[in-house]
Tab-separated table of N, CA and C in Angstrom:
chain	number	residue	atom	x	y	z
Z	1	MET	N	84.309	102.876	191.979
Z	1	MET	CA	85.335	103.832	192.313
Z	1	MET	C	85.110	105.156	191.605
Z	2	GLY	N	84.472	105.154	190.426
Z	2	GLY	CA	84.307	106.370	189.664
Z	2	GLY	C	83.242	107.295	190.219
Z	3	GLU	N	82.376	106.795	191.075
Z	3	GLU	CA	81.292	107.607	191.598
Z	3	GLU	C	81.777	108.422	192.791
Z	4	GLN	N	81.580	109.759	192.704
Z	4	GLN	CA	81.993	110.656	193.788
Z	4	GLN	C	80.903	110.648	194.851
Z	5	GLN	N	81.262	110.354	196.074
Z	5	GLN	CA	80.280	110.432	197.137
Z	5	GLN	C	80.545	111.680	197.956
Z	6	ARG	N	79.510	112.197	198.586
Z	6	ARG	CA	79.666	113.413	199.355
Z	6	ARG	C	80.219	113.087	200.733
Z	7	VAL	N	81.099	113.960	201.171
Z	7	VAL	CA	81.761	113.799	202.462
Z	7	VAL	C	80.900	114.450	203.541
Z	8	LYS	N	80.857	113.833	204.695
Z	8	LYS	CA	80.134	114.397	205.835
Z	8	LYS	C	81.073	115.366	206.563
Z	9	PHE	N	80.754	116.680	206.508
Z	9	PHE	CA	81.532	117.725	207.183
Z	9	PHE	C	80.708	118.313	208.322
Z	10	PRO	N	81.367	118.816	209.382
Z	10	PRO	CA	80.627	119.571	210.403
Z	10	PRO	C	80.030	120.840	209.765
Z	11	GLN	N	78.856	121.239	210.196
Z	11	GLN	CA	78.158	122.379	209.601
Z	11	GLN	C	78.986	123.666	209.667
Z	12	GLU	N	79.732	123.876	210.749
Z	12	GLU	CA	80.518	125.119	210.851
Z	12	GLU	C	81.615	125.194	209.789
Z	13	ILE	N	82.145	124.042	209.371
Z	13	ILE	CA	83.150	124.007	208.302
Z	13	ILE	C	82.482	124.353	206.968
Z	14	ILE	N	81.322	123.768	206.719
Z	14	ILE	CA	80.580	124.067	205.489
Z	14	ILE	C	80.263	125.557	205.430
Z	15	ASP	N	79.823	126.120	206.551
Z	15	ASP	CA	79.465	127.539	206.596
Z	15	ASP	C	80.675	128.439	206.357
Z	16	GLU	N	81.826	128.069	206.908
Z	16	GLU	CA	83.039	128.875	206.719
Z	16	GLU	C	83.398	128.984	205.242
Z	17	TYR	N	83.378	127.866	204.537
Z	17	TYR	CA	83.720	127.879	203.118
Z	17	TYR	C	82.598	128.501	202.287
Z	18	ALA	N	81.332	128.304	202.683
Z	18	ALA	CA	80.208	128.909	201.959
Z	18	ALA	C	80.301	130.434	202.007
Z	19	ALA	N	80.796	130.975	203.127
Z	19	ALA	CA	80.960	132.430	203.235
Z	19	ALA	C	81.972	132.954	202.216
Z	20	LEU	N	82.847	132.079	201.729
Z	20	LEU	CA	83.821	132.444	200.701
Z	20	LEU	C	83.308	132.127	199.296
Z	21	GLY	N	82.070	131.624	199.224
Z	21	GLY	CA	81.491	131.270	197.941
Z	21	GLY	C	81.893	129.888	197.457
Z	22	VAL	N	82.332	129.025	198.373
Z	22	VAL	CA	82.799	127.693	198.002
Z	22	VAL	C	81.855	126.635	198.566
Z	23	ASP	N	81.359	125.767	197.701
Z	23	ASP	CA	80.542	124.633	198.125
Z	23	ASP	C	81.503	123.485	198.414
Z	24	LEU	N	82.047	123.452	199.632
Z	24	LEU	CA	83.078	122.492	199.995
Z	24	LEU	C	82.662	121.038	199.740
Z	25	PRO	N	81.485	120.594	200.184
Z	25	PRO	CA	81.130	119.190	199.937
Z	25	PRO	C	81.083	118.836	198.452
Z	26	ALA	N	80.663	119.768	197.606
Z	26	ALA	CA	80.570	119.480	196.172
Z	26	ALA	C	81.945	119.440	195.516
Z	27	LEU	N	82.890	120.226	196.030
Z	27	LEU	CA	84.199	120.338	195.397
Z	27	LEU	C	85.266	119.447	196.003
Z	28	PHE	N	85.024	118.930	197.183
Z	28	PHE	CA	86.067	118.226	197.917
Z	28	PHE	C	86.472	116.926	197.248
Z	29	SER	N	87.775	116.634	197.291
Z	29	SER	CA	88.278	115.360	196.783
Z	29	SER	C	89.475	114.932	197.609
Z	30	ALA	N	89.907	113.710	197.396
Z	30	ALA	CA	91.102	113.187	198.065
Z	30	ALA	C	92.360	113.520	197.265
Z	31	GLY	N	92.224	114.338	196.225
Z	31	GLY	CA	93.361	114.694	195.383
Z	31	GLY	C	93.552	113.673	194.283
Z	32	HIS	N	94.382	114.004	193.309
Z	32	HIS	CA	94.576	113.130	192.158
Z	32	HIS	C	95.147	111.766	192.553
Z	33	LEU	N	96.162	111.749	193.416
Z	33	LEU	CA	96.750	110.470	193.828
Z	33	LEU	C	95.737	109.645	194.609
Z	34	GLY	N	95.065	110.282	195.559
Z	34	GLY	CA	94.056	109.565	196.341
Z	34	GLY	C	92.959	108.983	195.472
Z	35	THR	N	92.542	109.754	194.472
Z	35	THR	CA	91.507	109.274	193.556
Z	35	THR	C	92.014	108.081	192.756
Z	36	ARG	N	93.240	108.163	192.261
Z	36	ARG	CA	93.822	107.067	191.486
Z	36	ARG	C	93.909	105.788	192.320
Z	37	MET	N	94.119	105.937	193.624
Z	37	MET	CA	94.262	104.769	194.503
Z	37	MET	C	92.931	104.325	195.109
Z	38	GLY	N	91.853	105.040	194.789
Z	38	GLY	CA	90.534	104.647	195.263
Z	38	GLY	C	90.201	105.122	196.664
Z	39	VAL	N	90.925	106.129	197.172
Z	39	VAL	CA	90.646	106.665	198.507
Z	39	VAL	C	89.302	107.388	198.479
Z	40	GLN	N	88.460	107.061	199.442
Z	40	GLN	CA	87.179	107.730	199.621
Z	40	GLN	C	87.139	108.327	201.020
Z	41	ILE	N	86.932	109.625	201.102
Z	41	ILE	CA	86.774	110.284	202.397
Z	41	ILE	C	85.293	110.185	202.761
Z	42	LEU	N	84.994	109.620	203.918
Z	42	LEU	CA	83.607	109.431	204.350
Z	42	LEU	C	83.151	110.518	205.301
Z	43	GLU	N	84.055	110.948	206.161
Z	43	GLU	CA	83.734	111.933	207.200
Z	43	GLU	C	84.971	112.789	207.405
Z	44	ALA	N	84.770	114.103	207.519
Z	44	ALA	CA	85.933	114.975	207.668
Z	44	ALA	C	85.626	116.158	208.571
Z	45	GLY	N	86.451	116.317	209.589
Z	45	GLY	CA	86.388	117.454	210.495
Z	45	GLY	C	87.720	117.556	211.203
Z	46	PRO	N	87.974	118.646	211.902
Z	46	PRO	CA	89.257	118.784	212.585
Z	46	PRO	C	89.462	117.778	213.721
Z	47	GLU	N	88.387	117.185	214.240
Z	47	GLU	CA	88.488	116.216	215.340
Z	47	GLU	C	88.624	114.771	214.872
Z	48	LYS	N	88.172	114.495	213.631
Z	48	LYS	CA	88.240	113.126	213.120
Z	48	LYS	C	88.023	113.128	211.613
Z	49	VAL	N	88.871	112.359	210.923
Z	49	VAL	CA	88.709	112.157	209.473
Z	49	VAL	C	88.695	110.650	209.243
Z	50	VAL	N	87.716	110.179	208.474
Z	50	VAL	CA	87.571	108.752	208.194
Z	50	VAL	C	87.569	108.552	206.679
Z	51	GLY	N	88.355	107.582	206.229
Z	51	GLY	CA	88.386	107.280	204.807
Z	51	GLY	C	88.710	105.822	204.576
Z	52	THR	N	88.410	105.358	203.369
Z	52	THR	CA	88.672	103.969	202.991
Z	52	THR	C	89.525	103.919	201.727
Z	53	MET	N	90.111	102.745	201.501
Z	53	MET	CA	90.900	102.507	200.299
Z	53	MET	C	90.839	101.011	199.995
Z	54	PRO	N	90.647	100.638	198.723
Z	54	PRO	CA	90.653	99.212	198.387
Z	54	PRO	C	92.074	98.664	198.408
Z	55	VAL	N	92.202	97.412	198.787
Z	55	VAL	CA	93.500	96.747	198.731
Z	55	VAL	C	93.830	96.440	197.270
Z	56	GLU	N	92.840	95.960	196.523
Z	56	GLU	CA	93.052	95.630	195.114
Z	56	GLU	C	93.547	96.864	194.353
Z	57	GLY	N	94.617	96.674	193.596
Z	57	GLY	CA	95.205	97.768	192.840
Z	57	GLY	C	96.253	98.545	193.616
Z	58	ASN	N	96.391	98.246	194.903
Z	58	ASN	CA	97.341	98.954	195.769
Z	58	ASN	C	98.263	97.976	196.496
Z	59	THR	N	98.663	96.922	195.783
Z	59	THR	CA	99.479	95.878	196.397
Z	59	THR	C	100.915	95.905	195.888
Z	60	GLN	N	101.789	95.262	196.647
Z	60	GLN	CA	103.189	95.074	196.236
Z	60	GLN	C	103.302	93.712	195.549
Z	61	PRO	N	104.489	93.343	195.055
Z	61	PRO	CA	104.611	92.095	194.271
Z	61	PRO	C	104.153	90.817	194.976
Z	62	TYR	N	104.141	90.784	196.304
Z	62	TYR	CA	103.703	89.591	197.023
Z	62	TYR	C	102.191	89.534	197.213
Z	63	GLY	N	101.496	90.524	196.678
Z	63	GLY	CA	100.040	90.531	196.774
Z	63	GLY	C	99.492	91.150	198.043
Z	64	LEU	N	100.355	91.761	198.841
Z	64	LEU	CA	99.928	92.417	200.079
Z	64	LEU	C	99.742	93.912	199.841
Z	65	LEU	N	98.903	94.536	200.661
Z	65	LEU	CA	98.748	95.982	200.605
Z	65	LEU	C	100.122	96.633	200.695
Z	66	HIS	N	100.436	97.492	199.764
Z	66	HIS	CA	101.738	98.164	199.723
Z	66	HIS	C	101.832	99.156	200.885
Z	67	GLY	N	102.972	99.157	201.556
Z	67	GLY	CA	103.178	100.099	202.657
Z	67	GLY	C	103.054	101.541	202.207
Z	68	GLY	N	103.475	101.812	200.980
Z	68	GLY	CA	103.336	103.162	200.436
Z	68	GLY	C	101.879	103.553	200.244
Z	69	ALA	N	101.027	102.577	199.940
Z	69	ALA	CA	99.598	102.857	199.813
Z	69	ALA	C	99.019	103.242	201.172
Z	70	SER	N	99.444	102.529	202.218
Z	70	SER	CA	98.999	102.907	203.575
Z	70	SER	C	99.468	104.319	203.905
Z	71	ALA	N	100.684	104.659	203.482
Z	71	ALA	CA	101.219	106.002	203.728
Z	71	ALA	C	100.401	107.055	202.994
Z	72	VAL	N	99.978	106.751	201.762
Z	72	VAL	CA	99.137	107.695	201.013
Z	72	VAL	C	97.816	107.914	201.740
Z	73	LEU	N	97.189	106.830	202.191
Z	73	LEU	CA	95.925	106.969	202.923
Z	73	LEU	C	96.129	107.782	204.187
Z	74	ALA	N	97.186	107.468	204.942
Z	74	ALA	CA	97.449	108.191	206.197
Z	74	ALA	C	97.710	109.668	205.945
Z	75	GLU	N	98.551	109.978	204.956
Z	75	GLU	CA	98.860	111.397	204.691
Z	75	GLU	C	97.634	112.138	204.181
Z	76	THR	N	96.827	111.486	203.387
Z	76	THR	CA	95.605	112.128	202.894
Z	76	THR	C	94.677	112.480	204.051
Z	77	LEU	N	94.433	111.522	204.937
Z	77	LEU	CA	93.500	111.757	206.046
Z	77	LEU	C	94.040	112.801	207.025
Z	78	GLY	N	95.321	112.676	207.385
Z	78	GLY	CA	95.913	113.642	208.309
Z	78	GLY	C	95.980	115.037	207.726
Z	79	SER	N	96.237	115.134	206.423
Z	79	SER	CA	96.282	116.439	205.764
Z	79	SER	C	94.908	117.098	205.732
Z	80	VAL	N	93.876	116.300	205.501
Z	80	VAL	CA	92.513	116.837	205.500
Z	80	VAL	C	92.170	117.381	206.890
Z	81	GLY	N	92.478	116.608	207.933
Z	81	GLY	CA	92.218	117.096	209.293
Z	81	GLY	C	92.979	118.373	209.574
Z	82	SER	N	94.244	118.427	209.169
Z	82	SER	CA	95.061	119.631	209.383
Z	82	SER	C	94.499	120.819	208.633
Z	83	MET	N	94.073	120.599	207.384
Z	83	MET	CA	93.487	121.666	206.579
Z	83	MET	C	92.236	122.220	207.254
Z	84	LEU	N	91.387	121.321	207.738
Z	84	LEU	CA	90.148	121.770	208.373
Z	84	LEU	C	90.416	122.436	209.716
Z	85	HIS	N	91.447	121.992	210.428
Z	85	HIS	CA	91.840	122.668	211.667
Z	85	HIS	C	92.340	124.074	211.365
Z	86	GLY	N	93.177	124.207	210.347
Z	86	GLY	CA	93.735	125.507	209.991
Z	86	GLY	C	92.707	126.481	209.458
Z	87	GLY	N	91.657	125.969	208.856
Z	87	GLY	CA	90.610	126.831	208.318
Z	87	GLY	C	90.975	127.381	206.948
Z	88	SER	N	90.098	128.204	206.428
Z	88	SER	CA	90.234	128.694	205.059
Z	88	SER	C	91.386	129.666	204.870
Z	89	SER	N	91.975	130.163	205.950
Z	89	SER	CA	93.094	131.114	205.834
Z	89	SER	C	94.459	130.422	205.884
Z	90	LYS	N	94.478	129.104	206.018
Z	90	LYS	CA	95.740	128.360	206.129
Z	90	LYS	C	95.807	127.248	205.084
Z	91	ILE	N	97.034	126.863	204.764
Z	91	ILE	CA	97.296	125.715	203.895
Z	91	ILE	C	98.098	124.718	204.720
Z	92	ALA	N	97.694	123.463	204.686
Z	92	ALA	CA	98.399	122.404	205.421
Z	92	ALA	C	99.402	121.736	204.487
Z	93	VAL	N	100.657	121.678	204.931
Z	93	VAL	CA	101.737	121.075	204.153
Z	93	VAL	C	102.415	120.020	205.017
Z	94	GLY	N	102.395	118.780	204.577
Z	94	GLY	CA	103.013	117.697	205.348
Z	94	GLY	C	104.511	117.892	205.477
Z	95	VAL	N	105.027	117.752	206.706
Z	95	VAL	CA	106.475	117.881	206.937
Z	95	VAL	C	107.077	116.629	207.554
Z	96	ASP	N	106.270	115.743	208.115
Z	96	ASP	CA	106.800	114.510	208.697
Z	96	ASP	C	105.711	113.450	208.681
Z	97	LEU	N	106.060	112.285	208.167
Z	97	LEU	CA	105.141	111.149	208.155
Z	97	LEU	C	105.928	109.917	208.568
Z	98	ASN	N	105.395	109.163	209.533
Z	98	ASN	CA	105.996	107.860	209.834
Z	98	ASN	C	104.878	106.838	209.940
Z	99	CYS	N	105.195	105.633	209.496
Z	99	CYS	CA	104.211	104.552	209.467
Z	99	CYS	C	104.824	103.285	210.042
Z	100	THR	N	104.069	102.618	210.878
Z	100	THR	CA	104.445	101.292	211.366
Z	100	THR	C	103.418	100.322	210.819
Z	101	HIS	N	103.892	99.317	210.082
Z	101	HIS	CA	103.014	98.329	209.454
Z	101	HIS	C	102.948	97.097	210.350
Z	102	HIS	N	101.743	96.751	210.773
Z	102	HIS	CA	101.545	95.677	211.751
Z	102	HIS	C	101.188	94.331	211.144
Z	103	ARG	N	100.442	94.323	210.040
Z	103	ARG	CA	100.011	93.071	209.445
Z	103	ARG	C	99.735	93.296	207.970
Z	104	GLY	N	99.821	92.207	207.214
Z	104	GLY	CA	99.538	92.261	205.787
Z	104	GLY	C	98.053	92.072	205.514
Z	105	VAL	N	97.613	92.648	204.406
Z	105	VAL	CA	96.229	92.497	203.956
Z	105	VAL	C	96.277	92.166	202.472
Z	106	ARG	N	95.494	91.175	202.043
Z	106	ARG	CA	95.513	90.744	200.644
Z	106	ARG	C	94.281	91.165	199.851
Z	107	SER	N	93.196	91.501	200.532
Z	107	SER	CA	91.976	91.834	199.804
Z	107	SER	C	91.076	92.704	200.674
Z	108	GLY	N	90.017	93.183	200.043
Z	108	GLY	CA	89.026	93.955	200.771
Z	108	GLY	C	89.313	95.443	200.787
Z	109	LEU	N	88.841	96.057	201.834
Z	109	LEU	CA	88.909	97.502	202.007
Z	109	LEU	C	89.590	97.777	203.334
Z	110	VAL	N	90.469	98.759	203.370
Z	110	VAL	CA	91.023	99.201	204.647
Z	110	VAL	C	90.399	100.556	204.984
Z	111	THR	N	90.268	100.805	206.277
Z	111	THR	CA	89.679	102.052	206.759
Z	111	THR	C	90.691	102.760	207.640
Z	112	GLY	N	90.873	104.046	207.385
Z	112	GLY	CA	91.757	104.863	208.201
Z	112	GLY	C	90.961	105.864	208.998
Z	113	VAL	N	91.369	106.077	210.242
Z	113	VAL	CA	90.748	107.076	211.106
Z	113	VAL	C	91.864	107.962	211.643
Z	114	ALA	N	91.787	109.245	211.315
Z	114	ALA	CA	92.784	110.220	211.765
Z	114	ALA	C	92.207	111.044	212.906
Z	115	THR	N	92.944	111.102	214.014
Z	115	THR	CA	92.534	111.920	215.160
Z	115	THR	C	93.710	112.799	215.577
Z	116	PRO	N	93.413	113.999	216.077
Z	116	PRO	CA	94.500	114.927	216.406
Z	116	PRO	C	95.287	114.515	217.644
Z	117	VAL	N	96.589	114.695	217.556
Z	117	VAL	CA	97.490	114.559	218.700
Z	117	VAL	C	97.834	115.952	219.201
Z	118	HIS	N	97.993	116.888	218.253
Z	118	HIS	CA	98.316	118.285	218.562
Z	118	HIS	C	97.695	119.162	217.482
Z	119	ARG	N	97.005	120.223	217.894
Z	119	ARG	CA	96.461	121.187	216.941
Z	119	ARG	C	96.852	122.586	217.403
Z	120	GLY	N	97.918	123.087	216.822
Z	120	GLY	CA	98.417	124.405	217.202
Z	120	GLY	C	98.161	125.443	216.134
Z	121	ARG	N	98.823	126.606	216.294
Z	121	ARG	CA	98.666	127.686	215.321
Z	121	ARG	C	99.495	127.459	214.066
Z	122	SER	N	100.658	126.817	214.225
Z	122	SER	CA	101.545	126.662	213.067
Z	122	SER	C	101.772	125.205	212.658
Z	123	THR	N	101.389	124.265	213.489
Z	123	THR	CA	101.499	122.846	213.129
Z	123	THR	C	100.291	122.080	213.653
Z	124	ALA	N	100.039	120.964	213.000
Z	124	ALA	CA	99.004	120.028	213.458
Z	124	ALA	C	99.549	118.621	213.257
Z	125	THR	N	99.351	117.765	214.256
Z	125	THR	CA	99.809	116.377	214.178
Z	125	THR	C	98.612	115.464	214.385
Z	126	TYR	N	98.492	114.466	213.500
Z	126	TYR	CA	97.396	113.508	213.557
Z	126	TYR	C	97.937	112.093	213.627
Z	127	GLU	N	97.302	111.262	214.457
Z	127	GLU	CA	97.561	109.828	214.449
Z	127	GLU	C	96.519	109.199	213.535
Z	128	VAL	N	96.981	108.300	212.685
Z	128	VAL	CA	96.074	107.628	211.760
Z	128	VAL	C	96.182	106.126	212.000
Z	129	VAL	N	95.057	105.508	212.318
Z	129	VAL	CA	94.996	104.063	212.513
Z	129	VAL	C	94.271	103.469	211.313
Z	130	ILE	N	94.942	102.558	210.626
Z	130	ILE	CA	94.372	101.891	209.460
Z	130	ILE	C	94.064	100.451	209.857
Z	131	SER	N	92.825	100.035	209.594
Z	131	SER	CA	92.359	98.698	209.992
Z	131	SER	C	91.773	97.962	208.800
Z	132	ASP	N	91.782	96.621	208.894
Z	132	ASP	CA	91.163	95.819	207.844
Z	132	ASP	C	89.667	95.686	208.130
Z	133	GLU	N	88.982	94.914	207.295
Z	133	GLU	CA	87.532	94.776	207.433
Z	133	GLU	C	87.109	94.038	208.702
Z	134	GLU	N	88.035	93.323	209.320
Z	134	GLU	CA	87.742	92.647	210.588
Z	134	GLU	C	88.083	93.533	211.783
Z	135	GLY	N	88.506	94.769	211.532
Z	135	GLY	CA	88.841	95.689	212.608
Z	135	GLY	C	90.242	95.506	213.169
Z	136	ARG	N	91.064	94.680	212.512
Z	136	ARG	CA	92.434	94.463	212.977
Z	136	ARG	C	93.340	95.590	212.465
Z	137	ARG	N	94.198	96.077	213.341
Z	137	ARG	CA	95.092	97.169	212.993
Z	137	ARG	C	96.123	96.693	211.974
Z	138	VAL	N	96.203	97.410	210.877
Z	138	VAL	CA	97.120	97.113	209.792
Z	138	VAL	C	98.333	98.034	209.867
Z	139	CYS	N	98.091	99.293	210.202
Z	139	CYS	CA	99.147	100.300	210.197
Z	139	CYS	C	98.797	101.402	211.189
Z	140	THR	N	99.815	101.923	211.845
Z	140	THR	CA	99.670	103.120	212.672
Z	140	THR	C	100.611	104.160	212.101
Z	141	ALA	N	100.090	105.346	211.829
Z	141	ALA	CA	100.903	106.411	211.246
Z	141	ALA	C	100.727	107.693	212.043
Z	142	ARG	N	101.722	108.566	211.917
Z	142	ARG	CA	101.632	109.900	212.514
Z	142	ARG	C	102.086	110.900	211.465
Z	143	LEU	N	101.270	111.923	211.239
Z	143	LEU	CA	101.575	112.970	210.273
Z	143	LEU	C	101.586	114.316	210.958
Z	144	THR	N	102.637	115.103	210.705
Z	144	THR	CA	102.685	116.491	211.155
Z	144	THR	C	102.656	117.388	209.932
Z	145	CYS	N	101.764	118.365	209.962
Z	145	CYS	CA	101.648	119.341	208.882
Z	145	CYS	C	101.990	120.727	209.390
Z	146	LEU	N	102.682	121.488	208.567
Z	146	LEU	CA	102.896	122.911	208.791
Z	146	LEU	C	101.643	123.624	208.319
Z	147	LEU	N	101.166	124.562	209.105
Z	147	LEU	CA	100.013	125.374	208.712
Z	147	LEU	C	100.539	126.748	208.337
Z	148	ARG	N	100.530	127.048	207.052
Z	148	ARG	CA	101.043	128.341	206.622
Z	148	ARG	C	99.917	129.178	206.060
Z	149	ASP	N	100.093	130.498	206.129
Z	149	ASP	CA	99.077	131.408	205.629
Z	149	ASP	C	98.885	131.234	204.132
Z	150	VAL	N	97.644	131.372	203.688
Z	150	VAL	CA	97.333	131.328	202.271
Z	150	VAL	C	98.001	132.529	201.606
Z	151	LYS	N	98.662	132.272	200.487
Z	151	LYS	CA	99.294	133.336	199.713
Z	151	LYS	C	98.550	133.497	198.398
Z	152	GLN	N	98.689	134.677	197.791
Z	152	GLN	CA	98.063	134.901	196.489
Z	152	GLN	C	98.557	133.843	195.511
Z	153	GLY	N	97.650	133.258	194.785
Z	153	GLY	CA	97.996	132.194	193.847
Z	153	GLY	C	97.733	130.804	194.398
Z	154	ASP	N	97.587	130.686	195.736
Z	154	ASP	CA	97.232	129.389	196.316
Z	154	ASP	C	95.785	129.068	195.955
Z	155	ALA	N	95.490	127.802	195.827
Z	155	ALA	CA	94.104	127.397	195.544
Z	155	ALA	C	93.226	127.789	196.724
Z	156	PRO	N	92.070	128.427	196.476
Z	156	PRO	CA	91.215	128.870	197.576
Z	156	PRO	C	90.508	127.745	198.304
Z	157	ALA	N	90.364	126.605	197.659
Z	157	ALA	CA	89.647	125.485	198.271
Z	157	ALA	C	90.045	124.214	197.529
Z	158	PRO	N	89.783	123.055	198.118
Z	158	PRO	CA	90.078	121.804	197.419
Z	158	PRO	C	89.423	121.777	196.049
Z	159	ARG	N	90.146	121.262	195.055
Z	159	ARG	CA	89.654	121.208	193.678
Z	159	ARG	C	88.947	119.890	193.418
Z	160	PRO	N	87.942	119.939	192.531
Z	160	PRO	CA	87.253	118.695	192.196
Z	160	PRO	C	88.141	117.809	191.341
Z	161	THR	N	87.868	116.514	191.372
Z	161	THR	CA	88.599	115.584	190.515
Z	161	THR	C	87.755	115.277	189.301
Z	162	ALA	N	88.416	114.865	188.255
Z	162	ALA	CA	87.695	114.458	187.054
Z	162	ALA	C	87.290	113.001	187.228
Z	163	ASP	N	86.049	112.697	187.017
Z	163	ASP	CA	85.567	111.312	187.121
Z	163	ASP	C	85.356	110.747	185.754
C-alpha cells in the first residue's frame, strides 16, 4: 500500500497540466483519505476512471466492506473524472452522492469504474460501479460535482501524498 504507482492518463491531460509546469502523473494522488484507505487510481480520464481499494482495513463490525468505504471510493473516482473533465481552470466539488449496496464483501480487492452520465460546463455526474474480484457488483453510486472556476489560493494541481 505504501508504494505509489503511476496513474495512466490520456496524453492530452498530461500535456494540459505540463503547460502549467505540473507533472500530473508524478504529483497525482487519491487524497489523504483515499491513501489512508488504500485507494489506488489505475487509470484516469474524463471518459473513465478506474481504481481499487482493499476490503481489509475498510470493514464494519460484521467484517463486511463498510458502505462508507464504498462511498469514499465512489466519490474519489467520480471527483477525479469531474476534475479532469473540468480541466485545469476548474475545481470539482462534490454536491450529491448516493450509493446502493448490492452485496457484502469480506476480503480481497474491490474495483470501481466511474463513467460520465453528464458532463456540462458547471456540473458533471458520474456513475460508479464497484465490483468484487469475481466481477460481481457490490455497489452502484452516482456522484454529481459542481465545477467552479479556480480562485486565487486554490491548489493549482493535485498534491502528492506522503508515503
